[in-house]
Amino acid sequence: GSDPKAVYSIWKKMVDRFFKGGHDGIANDAISALDVAMWDLRSKVNEEPLWKTLGGSKKPINAYASDIALPLNDEKLGIWYKKMAKNYGFKSAKLKVGLDQDSDLRRLEIMRNALSINNDDPILYIDSNEYWSPKQTIRKVSEMEERFTLGWIEEPARRWDFLGLKKVSDALKTPVCAGENLDTLGDFLPYFHHRSADVIQVSHGMTGITGALQIADVAYGLELPITLGGSAGILHAHIASAIPNCITIEIPHPEPETKVYKWDVKIENGLAVLGDKPGHGITIDYEELNKSVVNKISVKSGPSPYGRRAGAGLYEVPPTKDEIKEANSK
């Protein structure tokens, strides 16, 4: 019975309802999804694009290409980054690191060479996905800094290790980027209090749009930049337009990979160009969706199909023969 335009009020009711049990995990995921839906509905009622409802402008948003698939061999990795640079004009990109230092150094060179068609000095981001300990990060990234200028090291320690993240930030020239797996403004407070991250990363899948704006406001007051993690349909470009301290957004997929859905945000010259369609601009073809119905879902279809490797963050774990074989088979 609530007015769907009263987004903040609805958000507050949801988080208050789950307060005692903790609005994290699945409960938080549901709140975030509903919050995004409410903002989409509100902008459609207003007959305007989401970015306008959020108070943003249509100024193009800086973006970077993101290699989500770690198990790509060197040749295919180079082809992928060259495609991102040539077809979409990306001048910055991110590489998953952590499995093997020699491979990481070699693949960073591959990424830089691919991007150099658009920029003699492309911005190179790296993401270790909480795989290393703070001291491992300092040692490994220090070696990388001898050959590369890095835009940031993402998640260089476990998400709750705000003192470890601070240690990394103090020890390296490379900025620390962290936060994409945190749920609420309260979760970010230790980061803000201890200056644990130089770049605050927010994912609306974890925070919703309302939470993302709250976190960005606090970061703005502390003169900390914001980046938004990857988003289906490049929906996060709408949010970024309303965040004055957002420096870039992650783009794993510049265009739809299937016929199931499409969106009206375009990637041109390494920038996200917003559309004018009411709402978030994502449309679903339900006939195509019905063709994709499955009876079983594999555990490997989740966000982290392989989990965390034994010993990660505690001691050096060389890649196994099977891992190397899989990486070179893609």
Coordinates of C-alpha atoms in Angstrom, one line a residue:
G1 CA 0.0 0.0 0.0
S2 CA 3.0 2.4 -0.1
D3 CA 3.4 5.1 -2.7
P4 CA 6.1 3.7 -5.1
K5 CA 7.5 7.2 -5.5
A6 CA 8.4 7.4 -1.8
V7 CA 11.6 5.5 -2.4
Y8 CA 13.5 6.7 0.7
S9 CA 10.5 5.9 2.9
I10 CA 10.2 2.4 1.5
W11 CA 13.9 1.8 1.8
K12 CA 13.8 2.8 5.5
K13 CA 10.9 0.5 6.2
M14 CA 12.8 -2.4 4.7
V15 CA 16.0 -1.9 6.5
D16 CA 14.2 -1.3 9.8
R17 CA 12.2 -4.5 9.4
F18 CA 15.4 -6.6 9.1
F19 CA 17.4 -4.5 11.6
K20 CA 17.6 -6.9 14.6
G21 CA 18.4 -10.0 12.5
G22 CA 20.8 -7.9 10.4
H23 CA 20.0 -6.7 6.9
D24 CA 22.9 -8.4 5.2
G25 CA 23.2 -11.6 3.0
I26 CA 20.1 -12.6 1.1
A27 CA 17.9 -10.1 3.0
N28 CA 20.2 -7.3 1.9
D29 CA 20.3 -8.6 -1.7
A30 CA 16.5 -8.5 -1.7
I31 CA 16.3 -5.0 -0.3
S32 CA 18.9 -3.8 -2.9
A33 CA 16.9 -5.3 -5.8
L34 CA 13.6 -3.8 -4.6
D35 CA 15.3 -0.4 -4.1
V36 CA 16.5 -0.4 -7.7
A37 CA 13.1 -1.4 -8.9
M38 CA 11.5 1.4 -6.9
W39 CA 13.8 4.0 -8.4
D40 CA 13.1 2.5 -11.9
L41 CA 9.4 2.8 -11.2
R42 CA 9.6 6.3 -9.9
S43 CA 11.5 7.5 -13.0
K44 CA 8.9 5.8 -15.3
V45 CA 6.1 7.5 -13.4
N46 CA 8.0 10.7 -14.0
E47 CA 8.3 9.7 -17.7
E48 CA 12.1 10.4 -17.6
P49 CA 15.3 8.4 -17.6
L50 CA 16.6 7.3 -14.2
W51 CA 19.7 9.6 -14.4
K52 CA 17.4 12.6 -14.5
T53 CA 15.2 11.3 -11.6
L54 CA 18.4 10.9 -9.5
G55 CA 19.4 14.5 -10.2
G56 CA 22.2 13.6 -12.6
S57 CA 23.1 15.1 -16.0
K58 CA 23.6 13.5 -19.4
K59 CA 27.3 14.2 -19.4
P60 CA 29.2 11.0 -20.6
I61 CA 30.6 8.8 -17.8
N62 CA 34.2 7.7 -17.8
A63 CA 34.5 4.0 -18.0
Y64 CA 37.1 1.1 -18.1
A65 CA 37.1 -2.3 -19.7
S66 CA 37.1 -5.1 -17.1
D67 CA 38.4 -8.6 -17.8
I68 CA 36.0 -10.7 -15.5
A69 CA 37.2 -14.0 -17.0
L70 CA 40.5 -14.8 -15.3
P71 CA 41.0 -18.1 -17.1
L72 CA 41.9 -16.7 -20.6
N73 CA 45.2 -17.6 -22.2
D74 CA 47.5 -14.8 -23.2
E75 CA 46.5 -14.8 -26.8
K76 CA 42.8 -14.6 -26.1
L77 CA 43.4 -12.0 -23.4
G78 CA 45.2 -9.8 -25.9
I79 CA 42.4 -10.2 -28.4
W80 CA 39.8 -9.3 -25.9
Y81 CA 41.6 -6.1 -24.8
K82 CA 42.3 -5.1 -28.4
K83 CA 38.6 -5.5 -29.2
M84 CA 37.7 -3.3 -26.2
A85 CA 40.2 -0.6 -27.3
K86 CA 39.3 -0.7 -31.0
N87 CA 35.6 -1.2 -30.9
Y88 CA 34.7 0.9 -27.9
G89 CA 37.6 3.3 -27.5
F90 CA 38.7 2.2 -24.0
K91 CA 41.8 3.9 -22.7
S92 CA 41.8 2.2 -19.3
A93 CA 41.2 -1.4 -18.3
K94 CA 41.4 -3.9 -15.4
L95 CA 43.2 -7.2 -15.0
K96 CA 42.5 -10.0 -12.5
V97 CA 45.7 -10.9 -10.7
G98 CA 46.9 -13.3 -8.0
L99 CA 47.4 -16.7 -9.4
D100 CA 51.0 -16.3 -10.5
Q101 CA 53.2 -13.2 -10.3
D102 CA 55.2 -13.9 -13.5
S103 CA 51.9 -14.4 -15.4
D104 CA 50.5 -11.2 -13.9
L105 CA 53.4 -9.2 -15.0
R106 CA 53.3 -10.6 -18.5
R107 CA 49.5 -10.1 -18.8
L108 CA 49.8 -6.5 -17.6
E109 CA 52.1 -5.9 -20.5
I110 CA 49.6 -7.5 -22.9
M111 CA 46.8 -5.3 -21.6
R112 CA 48.9 -2.2 -21.8
N113 CA 50.0 -2.9 -25.4
A114 CA 46.4 -3.5 -26.4
L115 CA 45.2 -0.2 -25.0
S116 CA 48.1 1.8 -26.4
I117 CA 46.3 2.2 -29.7
N118 CA 44.2 4.9 -28.0
N119 CA 46.6 6.2 -25.4
D120 CA 50.4 6.1 -25.0
D121 CA 49.9 5.9 -21.2
P122 CA 46.7 3.9 -20.6
I123 CA 45.4 3.5 -17.0
L124 CA 46.0 0.0 -15.7
Y125 CA 43.9 -1.3 -12.8
I126 CA 44.4 -4.6 -11.1
D127 CA 42.1 -6.7 -8.9
S128 CA 43.3 -9.4 -6.5
N129 CA 39.8 -10.2 -5.2
E130 CA 40.8 -10.4 -1.6
Y131 CA 43.3 -13.2 -2.5
W132 CA 46.4 -11.8 -0.8
S133 CA 47.4 -10.8 2.7
P134 CA 48.4 -7.2 3.2
K135 CA 52.1 -8.1 3.2
Q136 CA 51.8 -10.3 0.1
T137 CA 50.1 -7.4 -1.7
I138 CA 52.8 -4.9 -0.7
R139 CA 55.5 -7.3 -2.0
K140 CA 53.8 -8.2 -5.2
V141 CA 52.5 -4.8 -6.2
S142 CA 55.8 -3.1 -5.3
E143 CA 57.4 -5.3 -8.0
M144 CA 54.7 -4.4 -10.5
E145 CA 55.3 -0.7 -9.7
E146 CA 58.8 -1.1 -11.0
R147 CA 57.4 -1.6 -14.5
F148 CA 53.9 -0.1 -14.5
T149 CA 52.0 2.9 -13.3
L150 CA 48.9 1.4 -11.8
G151 CA 45.5 3.2 -11.4
W152 CA 44.6 1.1 -8.3
I153 CA 44.9 -2.2 -6.6
E154 CA 41.4 -3.5 -5.9
E155 CA 40.5 -5.6 -2.9
P156 CA 44.2 -6.2 -1.8
A157 CA 43.1 -7.8 1.5
R158 CA 39.9 -9.2 3.0
R159 CA 37.0 -6.8 2.9
W160 CA 36.7 -6.5 6.7
D161 CA 40.5 -6.0 7.3
F162 CA 40.3 -2.2 7.3
L163 CA 43.6 -2.0 9.2
G164 CA 45.3 -4.3 6.6
L165 CA 43.9 -2.2 3.8
K166 CA 45.3 0.9 5.5
K167 CA 48.7 -0.7 5.8
V168 CA 48.7 -1.4 2.0
S169 CA 47.6 2.1 1.2
D170 CA 50.4 3.6 3.3
A171 CA 53.1 1.3 1.8
L172 CA 52.3 1.6 -1.9
K173 CA 52.3 4.4 -4.5
T174 CA 49.3 2.7 -6.1
P175 CA 45.9 3.7 -4.6
V176 CA 43.8 1.1 -2.8
C177 CA 40.3 0.5 -4.1
A178 CA 37.9 -1.4 -1.9
G179 CA 34.3 -1.8 -0.8
E180 CA 32.3 -3.5 -3.6
N181 CA 31.3 -6.4 -1.3
L182 CA 30.1 -4.2 1.6
D183 CA 26.4 -3.8 2.1
T184 CA 25.6 -0.6 4.0
L185 CA 26.9 2.8 5.0
G186 CA 27.6 1.3 8.4
D187 CA 29.9 -1.3 6.8
F188 CA 31.9 1.5 5.2
L189 CA 32.4 3.5 8.4
P190 CA 35.7 1.8 9.4
Y191 CA 37.0 2.5 5.9
F192 CA 36.2 6.2 6.3
H193 CA 37.4 6.4 9.9
H194 CA 40.8 4.8 9.2
R195 CA 41.2 6.0 5.6
S196 CA 41.6 2.4 4.6
A197 CA 40.8 2.9 0.9
D198 CA 41.9 5.7 -1.4
V199 CA 39.1 4.9 -3.9
I200 CA 35.7 3.8 -2.5
Q201 CA 34.1 1.1 -4.6
V202 CA 30.3 0.7 -4.5
S203 CA 28.1 -1.9 -6.1
H204 CA 24.3 -1.2 -6.3
G205 CA 23.7 -4.9 -6.2
M206 CA 24.9 -4.8 -2.6
T207 CA 23.8 -1.3 -1.5
G208 CA 20.8 -0.5 -3.7
I209 CA 20.7 2.9 -5.3
T210 CA 19.7 4.6 -2.1
G211 CA 22.6 3.1 -0.2
A212 CA 25.1 3.9 -3.0
L213 CA 24.1 7.6 -2.9
Q214 CA 24.5 7.7 0.9
I215 CA 28.0 6.2 0.8
A216 CA 29.0 8.5 -2.1
D217 CA 27.8 11.6 -0.1
V218 CA 30.1 10.6 2.9
A219 CA 33.0 10.0 0.5
Y220 CA 32.4 13.4 -1.1
G221 CA 32.7 15.0 2.3
L222 CA 36.0 13.3 2.8
E223 CA 37.2 14.1 -0.7
L224 CA 37.4 10.5 -1.6
P225 CA 36.7 9.3 -5.2
I226 CA 34.0 6.8 -5.9
T227 CA 33.9 4.0 -8.5
L228 CA 31.0 1.8 -9.3
G229 CA 31.4 -1.9 -9.8
G230 CA 30.1 -3.8 -12.9
S231 CA 26.3 -3.7 -13.5
A232 CA 23.9 -5.5 -15.8
G233 CA 22.7 -3.3 -18.5
I234 CA 25.3 -0.6 -17.5
L235 CA 22.6 0.6 -15.1
H236 CA 25.3 2.0 -12.9
A237 CA 26.0 4.8 -15.4
H238 CA 22.7 6.4 -14.3
I239 CA 23.8 6.3 -10.7
A240 CA 27.3 7.6 -11.6
S241 CA 25.8 10.7 -13.3
A242 CA 24.4 11.8 -9.9
I243 CA 27.6 11.3 -8.0
P244 CA 30.0 14.2 -8.5
N245 CA 33.0 12.4 -7.1
C246 CA 32.6 9.3 -9.3
I247 CA 35.8 8.9 -11.4
T248 CA 34.9 5.8 -13.5
I249 CA 32.7 2.8 -13.8
E250 CA 33.4 -0.8 -14.6
I251 CA 32.3 -2.3 -18.0
P252 CA 32.6 -6.0 -18.5
H253 CA 30.1 -6.1 -21.3
P254 CA 29.6 -3.0 -23.5
E255 CA 26.8 -4.7 -25.4
P256 CA 24.3 -7.5 -24.6
E257 CA 25.7 -11.0 -25.1
T258 CA 22.2 -12.5 -25.7
K259 CA 18.9 -11.5 -27.2
V260 CA 17.2 -11.8 -23.7
Y261 CA 17.7 -8.1 -22.9
K262 CA 19.0 -4.8 -24.3
W263 CA 19.7 -1.4 -22.9
D264 CA 20.1 2.2 -24.2
V265 CA 23.4 3.1 -22.6
K266 CA 26.2 3.1 -25.3
I267 CA 29.9 2.9 -24.9
E268 CA 31.7 5.3 -27.2
N269 CA 35.3 6.5 -27.0
G270 CA 35.7 4.8 -23.6
L271 CA 32.7 6.7 -22.2
A272 CA 29.2 5.6 -21.2
V273 CA 26.7 7.7 -23.1
L274 CA 23.3 7.8 -21.4
G275 CA 20.0 7.4 -23.2
D276 CA 16.6 9.1 -22.8
K277 CA 14.3 6.1 -22.3
P278 CA 12.2 6.3 -19.1
G279 CA 13.5 4.3 -16.2
H280 CA 16.8 2.4 -16.3
G281 CA 16.5 1.7 -20.0
I282 CA 16.8 -2.1 -19.7
T283 CA 14.2 -4.1 -21.6
I284 CA 13.7 -7.9 -21.5
D285 CA 12.4 -10.1 -24.3
Y286 CA 10.4 -12.6 -22.4
E287 CA 10.1 -15.0 -25.4
E288 CA 13.9 -15.2 -25.6
L289 CA 14.0 -15.6 -21.8
N290 CA 11.7 -18.6 -21.9
K291 CA 14.0 -20.3 -24.3
S292 CA 16.7 -20.2 -21.6
V293 CA 14.7 -21.9 -18.9
V294 CA 16.8 -24.6 -17.1
N295 CA 15.8 -27.3 -14.7
K296 CA 19.0 -27.4 -12.7
I297 CA 21.5 -24.8 -11.6
S298 CA 25.1 -25.8 -11.1
V299 CA 26.9 -24.5 -8.1
K300 CA 29.5 -23.2 -10.6
S301 CA 26.9 -20.8 -12.0
G302 CA 27.2 -18.6 -8.9
P303 CA 29.3 -15.4 -8.5
S304 CA 32.3 -17.4 -7.2
P305 CA 32.2 -20.9 -8.7
Y306 CA 35.5 -22.1 -7.3
G307 CA 35.4 -20.4 -3.9
R308 CA 38.6 -19.3 -2.2
R309 CA 41.7 -21.4 -2.6
A310 CA 43.1 -23.1 0.4
G311 CA 45.9 -21.1 2.0
A312 CA 45.0 -17.9 0.3
G313 CA 46.2 -14.9 2.3
L314 CA 48.2 -17.2 4.6
Y315 CA 51.0 -18.5 2.5
E316 CA 52.1 -18.6 -1.1
V317 CA 50.0 -21.0 -3.2
P318 CA 51.5 -21.8 -6.6
P319 CA 49.0 -22.6 -9.3
T320 CA 48.4 -26.3 -9.8
K321 CA 48.9 -28.1 -13.1
D322 CA 45.1 -28.4 -13.5
E323 CA 44.7 -24.6 -12.9
I324 CA 47.3 -23.8 -15.5
K325 CA 45.8 -26.3 -17.9
E326 CA 42.3 -24.8 -17.5
A327 CA 43.7 -21.2 -17.9
N328 CA 45.3 -22.2 -21.2
S329 CA 42.3 -24.1 -22.5
K330 CA 39.9 -21.1 -22.8

